[in-house]
XYZ file of N, CA and C in Angstrom:
723
model
N -3.675 24.041 -5.461
C -3.293 23.558 -4.135
C -2.090 24.313 -3.587
N -1.161 24.704 -4.484
C 0.033 25.422 -4.048
C -0.354 26.714 -3.358
N -1.365 27.420 -3.882
C -1.805 28.667 -3.272
C -2.317 28.410 -1.857
N -3.049 27.291 -1.689
C -3.563 26.966 -0.355
C -2.426 26.672 0.615
N -1.395 25.987 0.101
C -0.241 25.672 0.959
C 0.441 26.957 1.414
N 0.612 27.907 0.485
C 1.261 29.162 0.837
C 0.458 29.913 1.886
N -0.866 29.881 1.760
C -1.709 30.537 2.751
C -1.542 29.892 4.107
N -1.486 28.572 4.120
C -1.305 27.862 5.381
C 0.004 28.264 6.063
N 1.057 28.322 5.263
C 2.367 28.670 5.831
C 2.363 30.087 6.371
N 1.786 31.015 5.645
C 1.769 32.416 6.064
C 0.943 32.619 7.333
N -0.123 31.833 7.503
C -0.998 32.021 8.648
C -0.676 31.093 9.818
N 0.371 30.308 9.706
C 0.698 29.371 10.778
C 0.833 30.047 12.139
N 1.525 31.200 12.275
C 1.606 31.847 13.589
C 0.237 32.258 14.117
N -0.656 32.733 13.238
C -2.004 33.107 13.661
C -2.744 31.903 14.202
N -2.590 30.760 13.506
C -3.263 29.540 13.939
C -2.753 29.088 15.305
N -1.462 29.245 15.514
C -0.900 28.842 16.795
C -1.495 29.668 17.927
N -1.641 30.977 17.699
C -2.236 31.834 18.720
C -3.708 31.493 18.925
N -4.414 31.209 17.831
C -5.829 30.879 17.931
C -6.030 29.599 18.719
N -5.135 28.643 18.484
C -5.251 27.379 19.193
C -5.085 27.582 20.692
N -4.152 28.469 21.048
C -3.867 28.672 22.464
C -5.081 29.222 23.200
N -5.948 29.965 22.492
C -7.101 30.566 23.144
C -8.344 29.711 23.120
N -8.310 28.544 22.471
C -9.485 27.708 22.364
C -9.464 26.624 23.425
N -10.595 26.328 24.028
C -10.633 25.250 25.015
C -10.425 23.909 24.353
N -9.436 23.188 24.802
C -9.107 21.904 24.191
C -9.933 20.772 24.771
N -10.318 20.903 26.049
C -11.076 19.828 26.681
C -10.273 18.545 26.662
N -10.936 17.488 26.186
C -10.256 16.201 26.123
C -9.838 15.854 24.698
N -9.786 16.865 23.833
C -9.399 16.606 22.459
C -7.938 16.182 22.374
N -7.671 15.273 21.447
C -6.286 14.876 21.192
C -5.583 15.969 20.394
N -4.264 15.879 20.333
C -3.505 16.844 19.534
C -3.940 16.785 18.076
N -4.203 15.564 17.565
C -4.644 15.410 16.183
C -5.966 16.141 15.949
N -6.897 15.984 16.892
C -8.210 16.622 16.747
C -8.099 18.142 16.818
N -7.212 18.637 17.702
C -7.027 20.085 17.831
C -6.444 20.669 16.544
N -5.444 19.992 15.978
C -4.835 20.460 14.730
C -5.874 20.476 13.619
N -6.638 19.409 13.513
C -7.661 19.319 12.471
C -8.713 20.423 12.627
N -9.217 20.588 13.852
C -10.256 21.579 14.104
C -9.743 22.988 13.847
N -8.514 23.273 14.276
C -7.960 24.605 14.121
C -7.756 24.957 12.654
N -7.186 24.027 11.910
C -6.965 24.288 10.490
C -8.277 24.500 9.748
N -9.234 23.646 10.003
C -10.517 23.761 9.310
C -11.265 25.028 9.727
N -11.152 25.371 11.018
C -11.891 26.518 11.513
C -11.336 27.847 11.052
N -10.051 27.891 10.718
C -9.434 29.172 10.368
C -9.095 29.326 8.887
N -9.301 28.268 8.105
C -8.837 28.323 6.725
C -9.956 28.429 5.704
N -11.135 28.812 6.133
C -12.200 29.149 5.201
C -12.609 28.064 4.231
N -13.043 26.932 4.755
C -13.635 25.914 3.891
C -12.704 24.792 3.476
N -11.424 24.879 3.829
C -10.520 23.783 3.499
C -10.869 22.575 4.351
N -11.068 21.416 3.702
C -11.425 20.189 4.401
C -10.163 19.384 4.685
N -9.901 19.163 5.955
C -8.790 18.304 6.359
C -9.326 16.895 6.510
N -8.824 15.976 5.718
C -9.324 14.596 5.761
C -8.933 13.897 7.052
N -7.694 14.084 7.479
C -7.237 13.414 8.702
C -5.909 14.006 9.145
N -5.629 13.840 10.429
C -4.341 14.235 11.006
C -3.801 13.043 11.785
N -2.527 12.749 11.624
C -1.935 11.606 12.321
C -0.506 11.939 12.734
N -0.110 11.447 13.894
C 1.262 11.643 14.392
C 2.194 10.743 13.598
N 3.309 11.295 13.161
C 4.301 10.495 12.444
C 5.362 9.996 13.424
N 6.144 8.993 13.038
C 7.209 8.500 13.918
C 8.504 9.281 13.786
N 8.492 10.396 13.076
C 9.729 11.134 12.876
C 9.574 12.616 13.206
N 10.556 13.131 13.939
C 10.734 14.561 14.218
C 9.566 15.204 14.953
N 8.692 14.403 15.547
C 7.552 14.949 16.260
C 6.525 15.619 15.362
N 6.572 15.313 14.082
C 5.680 15.943 13.123
C 4.329 15.244 13.049
N 3.334 16.010 12.617
C 2.001 15.475 12.372
C 1.709 15.538 10.872
N 1.122 14.486 10.383
C 0.730 14.409 8.981
C -0.670 14.979 8.814
N -0.821 15.933 7.903
C -2.120 16.536 7.615
C -2.503 16.157 6.188
N -3.627 15.462 6.028
C -4.034 14.989 4.718
C -5.129 15.884 4.138
N -4.861 16.432 2.967
C -5.806 17.272 2.237
C -5.977 16.688 0.848
N -7.168 16.206 0.530
C -7.404 15.570 -0.762
C -6.377 14.455 -0.955
N -5.580 14.557 -2.014
C -4.567 13.537 -2.283
C -3.164 14.047 -1.968
N -3.075 14.982 -1.038
C -1.784 15.554 -0.686
C -1.536 15.443 0.813
N -0.269 15.577 1.186
C 0.137 15.513 2.587
C 0.962 16.752 2.921
N 0.611 17.383 4.021
C 1.423 18.437 4.620
C 1.890 17.948 5.976
N 2.872 18.624 6.549
C 3.371 18.274 7.878
C 3.381 19.513 8.761
N 3.142 19.313 10.053
C 3.191 20.417 11.003
C 3.688 19.909 12.350
N 4.156 20.835 13.179
C 4.495 20.474 14.551
C 3.228 20.564 15.396
N 3.288 20.112 16.631
C 2.095 20.012 17.471
C 1.441 21.371 17.726
N 2.239 22.419 17.815
C 1.711 23.749 18.126
C 1.390 24.578 16.883
N 1.525 23.948 15.705
C 1.225 24.643 14.448
C 2.095 25.877 14.234
N 3.315 25.837 14.749
C 4.240 26.940 14.508
C 4.752 26.931 13.076
N 4.890 25.717 12.512
C 5.411 25.570 11.165
C 4.597 24.529 10.416
N 4.437 24.770 9.124
C 3.774 23.812 8.258
C 4.679 23.586 7.046
N 4.901 22.315 6.740
C 5.825 21.957 5.671
C 5.079 21.278 4.530
N 5.469 21.589 3.297
C 5.001 20.847 2.136
C 6.218 20.265 1.432
N 6.082 19.039 0.951
C 7.218 18.389 0.309
C 7.389 16.966 0.793
N 8.472 16.353 0.381
C 8.725 14.949 0.688
C 9.683 14.780 1.860
N 9.415 13.789 2.686
C 10.343 13.383 3.729
C 11.008 12.092 3.277
N 12.330 12.086 3.288
C 13.102 10.942 2.801
C 13.921 10.354 3.939
N 13.862 9.043 4.071
C 14.646 8.343 5.080
C 16.128 8.453 4.717
N 16.928 9.047 5.622
C 18.332 9.302 5.324
C 19.174 8.044 5.207
N 18.723 6.936 5.797
C 19.498 5.690 5.732
C 19.138 4.875 4.493
N 17.844 4.644 4.297
C 17.416 3.822 3.169
C 17.198 4.633 1.902
N 17.106 5.960 2.038
C 16.802 6.873 0.938
C 15.412 6.616 0.348
N 14.564 6.003 1.139
C 13.185 5.780 0.697
C 12.372 7.053 0.889
N 11.575 7.384 -0.094
C 10.700 8.551 -0.012
C 9.483 8.165 0.827
N 9.470 8.579 2.086
C 8.417 8.170 3.012
C 7.072 8.798 2.660
N 7.106 10.020 2.178
C 5.860 10.695 1.798
C 5.216 9.996 0.606
N 6.026 9.675 -0.375
C 5.511 8.998 -1.568
C 4.918 7.641 -1.208
N 5.614 6.895 -0.343
C 5.114 5.588 0.073
C 3.795 5.736 0.834
N 3.728 6.745 1.682
C 2.507 6.971 2.462
C 1.329 7.292 1.547
N 1.562 8.106 0.531
C 0.506 8.444 -0.419
C 0.038 7.214 -1.181
N 0.973 6.336 -1.542
C 0.591 5.095 -2.222
C -0.262 4.224 -1.312
N 0.146 4.129 -0.044
C -0.610 3.310 0.910
C -2.014 3.871 1.114
N -2.125 5.195 1.203
C -3.421 5.824 1.449
C -4.358 5.705 0.250
N -3.790 5.673 -0.947
C -4.620 5.614 -2.145
C -4.951 4.187 -2.576
N -4.407 3.201 -1.858
C -4.631 1.806 -2.238
C -6.117 1.445 -2.152
N -6.532 0.534 -3.025
C -7.902 0.017 -3.028
C -7.828 -1.490 -2.873
N -8.424 -2.020 -1.833
C -8.389 -3.457 -1.616
C -9.032 -4.179 -2.797
N -8.306 -5.154 -3.321
C -8.792 -5.887 -4.486
C -10.161 -6.515 -4.216
N -10.346 -7.034 -3.005
C -11.613 -7.702 -2.673
C -12.782 -6.727 -2.607
N -12.504 -5.428 -2.580
C -13.580 -4.430 -2.555
C -14.029 -4.012 -3.955
N -13.372 -4.511 -4.973
C -13.744 -4.167 -6.343
C -14.869 -5.092 -6.823
N -15.969 -4.538 -7.330
C -17.061 -5.371 -7.862
C -16.709 -5.854 -9.268
N -15.934 -6.906 -9.363
C -15.369 -7.331 -10.634
C -16.423 -7.732 -11.660
N -17.618 -8.097 -11.197
C -18.672 -8.455 -12.145
C -19.209 -7.235 -12.893
N -18.804 -6.045 -12.466
C -19.221 -4.805 -13.139
C -18.160 -4.317 -14.123
N -17.152 -5.153 -14.380
C -16.063 -4.767 -15.275
C -16.028 -5.681 -16.497
N -15.485 -5.160 -17.583
C -15.256 -5.960 -18.788
C -14.038 -6.844 -18.530
N -14.229 -8.155 -18.621
C -13.163 -9.100 -18.283
C -12.463 -9.594 -19.541
N -11.125 -9.503 -19.526
C -10.309 -9.987 -20.636
C -9.236 -10.912 -20.074
N -9.136 -12.113 -20.620
C -8.150 -13.086 -20.139
C -7.202 -13.437 -21.274
N -5.902 -13.386 -20.980
C -4.891 -13.793 -21.952
C -3.964 -14.819 -21.312
N -3.585 -15.831 -22.090
C -2.684 -16.857 -21.579
C -3.282 -17.549 -20.380
N -2.460 -17.749 -19.336
C -2.955 -18.436 -18.139
C -3.761 -17.523 -17.216
N -3.751 -16.223 -17.493
C -4.586 -15.287 -16.746
C -4.232 -15.122 -15.285
N -3.052 -15.548 -14.878
C -2.713 -15.546 -13.452
C -2.468 -14.149 -12.884
N -1.924 -13.267 -13.691
C -1.652 -11.914 -13.200
C -2.914 -11.066 -13.325
N -3.178 -10.242 -12.312
C -4.444 -9.515 -12.245
C -4.223 -8.007 -12.332
N -5.117 -7.353 -13.070
C -5.060 -5.910 -13.204
C -6.471 -5.364 -13.413
N -6.812 -4.308 -12.688
C -8.078 -3.599 -12.899
C -7.759 -2.206 -13.413
N -8.622 -1.696 -14.301
C -8.398 -0.389 -14.919
C -9.697 0.405 -14.939
N -9.624 1.653 -14.508
C -10.709 2.596 -14.741
C -10.361 3.327 -16.037
N -11.254 3.214 -17.045
C -10.893 3.724 -18.364
C -12.081 4.394 -19.050
N -11.780 5.466 -19.779
C -12.775 6.199 -20.564
C -12.507 5.924 -22.046
N -13.531 5.565 -22.828
C -13.304 5.211 -24.238
C -12.802 6.358 -25.102
N -12.935 7.597 -24.646
C -12.441 8.739 -25.413
C -11.123 9.286 -24.886
N -10.540 8.599 -23.917
C -9.297 9.060 -23.305
C -8.100 8.659 -24.172
N -7.337 9.615 -24.713
C -6.197 9.263 -25.570
C -5.103 8.497 -24.822
N -4.941 8.797 -23.539
C -3.927 8.069 -22.762
C -4.355 6.626 -22.543
N -5.651 6.405 -22.399
C -6.174 5.039 -22.261
C -5.907 4.244 -23.532
N -6.112 4.873 -24.674
C -5.874 4.194 -25.950
C -4.399 3.847 -26.118
N -3.549 4.768 -25.731
C -2.111 4.503 -25.811
C -1.722 3.350 -24.897
N -2.292 3.341 -23.691
C -1.989 2.274 -22.743
C -2.504 0.933 -23.254
N -3.693 0.929 -23.876
C -4.267 -0.320 -24.385
C -3.364 -0.952 -25.449
N -2.672 -0.113 -26.226
C -1.773 -0.655 -27.249
C -0.611 -1.407 -26.608
N -0.066 -0.866 -25.523
C 0.997 -1.567 -24.803
C 0.440 -2.795 -24.090
N -0.743 -2.642 -23.508
C -1.355 -3.733 -22.762
C -1.657 -4.930 -23.659
N -1.918 -4.679 -24.938
C -2.219 -5.752 -25.883
C -1.039 -6.710 -26.047
N 0.161 -6.260 -25.683
C 1.362 -7.100 -25.809
C 1.688 -7.860 -24.531
N 0.870 -7.686 -23.499
C 1.122 -8.336 -22.209
C 0.338 -9.644 -22.139
N 1.030 -10.726 -21.793
C 0.399 -12.052 -21.777
C 0.225 -12.550 -20.339
N -0.490 -13.646 -20.211
C -0.729 -14.294 -18.907
C -1.305 -13.303 -17.897
N -2.415 -12.716 -18.259
C -3.011 -11.672 -17.437
C -4.532 -11.709 -17.547
N -5.191 -11.354 -16.452
C -6.630 -11.129 -16.450
C -6.860 -9.648 -16.178
N -7.571 -8.999 -17.091
C -7.798 -7.552 -17.005
C -9.278 -7.293 -16.740
N -9.551 -6.483 -15.734
C -10.913 -6.059 -15.435
C -11.000 -4.562 -15.740
N -11.722 -4.210 -16.792
C -11.839 -2.813 -17.209
C -13.163 -2.239 -16.716
N -13.078 -1.283 -15.817
C -14.261 -0.586 -15.342
C -14.529 0.582 -16.283
N -15.619 0.485 -17.029
C -15.990 1.567 -17.938
C -16.307 2.800 -17.105
N -15.544 3.864 -17.324
C -15.578 5.034 -16.442
C -15.646 6.292 -17.295
N -16.809 6.573 -17.891
C -16.937 7.684 -18.835
C -17.065 9.037 -18.145
N -15.957 9.714 -17.997
C -15.955 10.995 -17.276
C -15.630 12.178 -18.186
N -15.349 11.919 -19.467
C -14.909 12.994 -20.343
C -16.049 13.676 -21.095
N -17.073 12.925 -21.487
C -18.140 13.519 -22.286
C -19.349 12.589 -22.321
N -20.456 13.116 -22.842
C -21.655 12.295 -23.022
C -21.389 11.192 -24.039
N -20.576 11.497 -25.041
C -20.210 10.479 -26.028
C -19.483 9.306 -25.371
N -18.707 9.609 -24.335
C -18.040 8.536 -23.593
C -19.068 7.594 -22.970
N -20.154 8.180 -22.462
C -21.240 7.374 -21.889
C -21.828 6.452 -22.944
N -22.130 6.996 -24.119
C -22.772 6.212 -25.173
C -21.884 5.070 -25.642
N -20.607 5.351 -25.812
C -19.676 4.302 -26.244
C -19.516 3.232 -25.168
N -19.466 3.650 -23.910
C -19.338 2.691 -22.811
C -20.562 1.770 -22.747
N -21.742 2.357 -22.910
C -22.967 1.555 -22.906
C -22.968 0.557 -24.056
N -22.523 0.992 -25.233
C -22.489 0.108 -26.395
C -21.526 -1.052 -26.187
N -20.394 -0.772 -25.547
C -19.436 -1.845 -25.240
C -20.062 -2.855 -24.293
N -20.672 -2.349 -23.227
C -21.233 -3.256 -22.216
C -22.363 -4.114 -22.789
N -23.118 -3.561 -23.690
C -24.268 -4.273 -24.243
C -23.899 -5.174 -25.419
N -22.622 -5.213 -25.798
C -22.178 -6.078 -26.895
C -22.161 -7.534 -26.463
N -22.329 -8.417 -27.413
C -22.317 -9.849 -27.121
C -20.972 -10.279 -26.553
N -19.895 -9.725 -27.081
C -18.544 -9.997 -26.579
C -17.960 -8.660 -26.109
N -18.096 -8.378 -24.825
C -17.666 -7.090 -24.275
C -16.177 -6.844 -24.474
N -15.374 -7.870 -24.221
C -13.923 -7.731 -24.328
C -13.504 -7.420 -25.763
N -14.094 -8.128 -26.706
C -13.759 -7.902 -28.111
C -14.199 -6.509 -28.553
N -15.382 -6.088 -28.103
C -15.891 -4.761 -28.464
C -15.003 -3.668 -27.898
N -14.548 -3.829 -26.658
C -13.671 -2.835 -26.038
C -12.336 -2.753 -26.769
N -11.770 -3.897 -27.088
C -10.485 -3.929 -27.776
C -10.590 -3.268 -29.154
N -11.652 -3.566 -29.893
C -11.830 -2.988 -31.224
C -12.003 -1.470 -31.144
N -12.709 -1.018 -30.134
C -12.917 0.422 -29.953
C -11.614 1.129 -29.634
N -10.843 0.585 -28.714
C -9.644 1.278 -28.239
C -8.457 1.146 -29.185
N -8.375 0.018 -29.892
C -7.209 -0.219 -30.740
C -7.419 0.216 -32.185
N -8.654 0.127 -32.674
C -8.885 0.464 -34.076
C -9.968 1.514 -34.282
N -10.601 1.967 -33.188
C -11.608 3.013 -33.300
C -12.961 2.525 -33.783
N -13.187 1.223 -33.775
C -14.455 0.672 -34.219
C -15.492 0.783 -33.102
N -16.492 1.630 -33.304
C -17.509 1.856 -32.276
C -18.584 0.778 -32.389
N -18.850 0.047 -31.303
C -19.878 -1.001 -31.361
C -21.271 -0.400 -31.516
N -22.157 -1.172 -32.114
C -23.540 -0.724 -32.317
C -24.484 -1.732 -31.671
N -24.354 -1.884 -30.379
C -25.167 -2.864 -29.666
C -26.491 -2.247 -29.248
N -27.473 -3.128 -29.031
C -28.781 -2.681 -28.542
C -28.650 -2.202 -27.095
N -29.646 -1.471 -26.633
C -29.646 -0.976 -25.260
C -29.803 -2.123 -24.271
N -29.197 -1.947 -23.095
C -29.345 -2.929 -22.027
C -29.030 -2.245 -20.698
N -29.264 -2.933 -19.600
C -28.892 -2.399 -18.297
C -27.375 -2.470 -18.142
N -26.780 -1.417 -17.606
C -25.328 -1.376 -17.447
C -24.961 -0.993 -16.010
N -23.726 -1.321 -15.601
C -23.246 -0.924 -14.273
C -22.502 0.407 -14.279
N -22.640 1.165 -15.367
C -21.796 2.349 -15.549
C -22.018 3.395 -14.461
N -23.262 3.662 -14.096
C -23.514 4.638 -13.034
C -22.911 4.174 -11.714
N -22.967 2.887 -11.454
C -22.343 2.343 -10.242
C -20.826 2.474 -10.311
N -20.269 2.298 -11.514
C -18.823 2.474 -11.681
C -18.412 3.914 -11.392
N -19.229 4.858 -11.841
C -18.931 6.267 -11.578
C -18.993 6.562 -10.082
N -19.968 5.966 -9.404
C -20.068 6.149 -7.951
C -18.880 5.509 -7.247
N -18.452 4.353 -7.743
C -17.292 3.662 -7.166
C -16.037 4.510 -7.325
N -15.844 5.064 -8.515
C -14.681 5.916 -8.750
C -14.706 7.161 -7.900
N -15.888 7.727 -7.728
C -16.018 8.914 -6.876
C -15.661 8.567 -5.431
N -16.120 7.412 -4.987
C -15.833 6.968 -3.616
C -14.332 6.867 -3.377
N -13.614 6.330 -4.362
C -12.175 6.131 -4.209
C -11.350 7.270 -4.821
N -12.018 8.356 -5.187
C -11.349 9.545 -5.718
C -10.514 9.247 -6.961
N -11.107 8.506 -7.856
C -10.481 8.271 -9.158
C -10.837 9.471 -10.037
N -9.875 10.331 -10.264
C -10.146 11.595 -10.958
C -9.607 11.629 -12.383
N -8.892 10.598 -12.793
C -8.343 10.581 -14.146
C -8.276 9.174 -14.690
N -8.151 9.081 -16.004
C -8.039 7.782 -16.654
C -6.807 7.771 -17.555
N -6.153 6.597 -17.697
C -6.467 5.372 -16.969
C -5.945 5.415 -15.533
N -6.633 4.735 -14.652
C -6.143 4.498 -13.302
C -6.048 2.988 -13.114
N -4.868 2.522 -12.731
C -4.606 1.089 -12.629
C -4.648 0.647 -11.173
N -5.252 -0.518 -10.933
C -5.282 -1.113 -9.607
C -4.686 -2.506 -9.709
N -3.656 -2.771 -8.896
C -3.009 -4.076 -8.904
C -3.556 -4.960 -7.780
N -3.216 -6.236 -7.839
C -3.808 -7.208 -6.927
C -3.506 -6.912 -5.460
N -2.397 -6.224 -5.191
C -2.061 -5.883 -3.807
C -2.728 -4.582 -3.366
N -3.568 -4.020 -4.227
C -4.276 -2.785 -3.902
C -3.584 -1.523 -4.355
N -2.354 -1.639 -4.833
C -1.623 -0.440 -5.248
C -2.314 0.235 -6.422
N -2.444 1.546 -6.327
C -3.064 2.346 -7.381
C -1.977 3.124 -8.115
N -2.022 3.080 -9.425
C -1.057 3.813 -10.240
C -1.825 4.610 -11.277
N -1.725 5.936 -11.268
C -2.431 6.750 -12.258
C -1.631 6.889 -13.542
N -2.329 6.932 -14.661
C -1.677 7.262 -15.914
C -1.291 6.073 -16.771
N -0.930 6.389 -18.012
C -0.547 5.372 -18.993
C 0.931 5.060 -18.829
N 1.249 4.146 -17.945
C 2.644 3.826 -17.674
C 3.227 2.990 -18.814
N 4.553 3.044 -19.025
C 5.188 2.239 -20.071
C 5.033 0.740 -19.793
N 5.119 -0.054 -20.849
C 4.946 -1.501 -20.715
C 5.971 -2.109 -19.756
N 7.205 -1.626 -19.794
C 8.246 -2.172 -18.920
C 7.895 -1.963 -17.452
N 7.367 -0.796 -17.122
C 6.967 -0.525 -15.738
C 5.771 -1.383 -15.349
N 4.839 -1.568 -16.274
C 3.687 -2.430 -16.016
C 4.129 -3.854 -15.734
N 5.029 -4.362 -16.539
C 5.523 -5.735 -16.348
C 6.196 -5.889 -14.993
N 6.949 -4.881 -14.586
C 7.619 -4.932 -13.280
C 6.609 -4.973 -12.149
N 5.588 -4.121 -12.220
C 4.578 -4.081 -11.170
C 3.790 -5.389 -11.108
N 3.493 -5.956 -12.261
C 2.794 -7.251 -12.306
C 3.668 -8.348 -11.705
N 4.957 -8.299 -12.010
C 5.882 -9.296 -11.464
C 6.010 -9.159 -9.949
N 6.084 -7.939 -9.464
C 6.172 -7.704 -8.021
C 4.923 -8.227 -7.316
N 3.759 -8.047 -7.936
C 2.526 -8.535 -7.351
C 2.458 -10.049 -7.358
N 3.022 -10.654 -8.384
C 3.006 -12.118 -8.475
C 3.799 -12.761 -7.347
N 4.777 -12.024 -6.826
C 5.594 -12.562 -5.739
C 4.808 -12.621 -4.439
């Protein structure tokens, strides 16, 4: 992505000239920026362009990244914008908001459900049974109480991941089978059955889940990676409020 950003910066003056020669019609500034970038950058897909409330800049979204530009495409910036008063990282917050997944949009019946204690705190996880970071996270997660966990079996690493995921889903006790697999390496030997795994893969693709574990909290916040237990507890507590 860095190479693409450098190309964008180097060609910004060319894009500005190209824009000036194109008929704008009734297109908005956002549409013109999007069309110009896509038309001149050889296959780069711009997801969206939006006007920001600061410095007259426009936000350009590419995959899971944000660039900024002025209306005439004279300059393109990569990096974070920080509020000078609150010191809040506005770019980081925007990326979190854009990557959020509404809890009500998750098909929870397609996930392995685990309840501990009163089960009041909610967490969904996209996880691959062969992912070492997932296994590390599961060890910390085993110490967390008063939680309901929905694990979406998401085998993206290998065919063996598919087979293990199917065996977990087809087990009489899915939660117990998943825990034994991730914590002690015990592979279940369940009979074949219908599984939601292909639908889970389509769901992850839809929401651009590209790595495991990926955590989804009740407020929709998405957090990638095996975060420490202390950070998990904080996020769960914030959601409980």
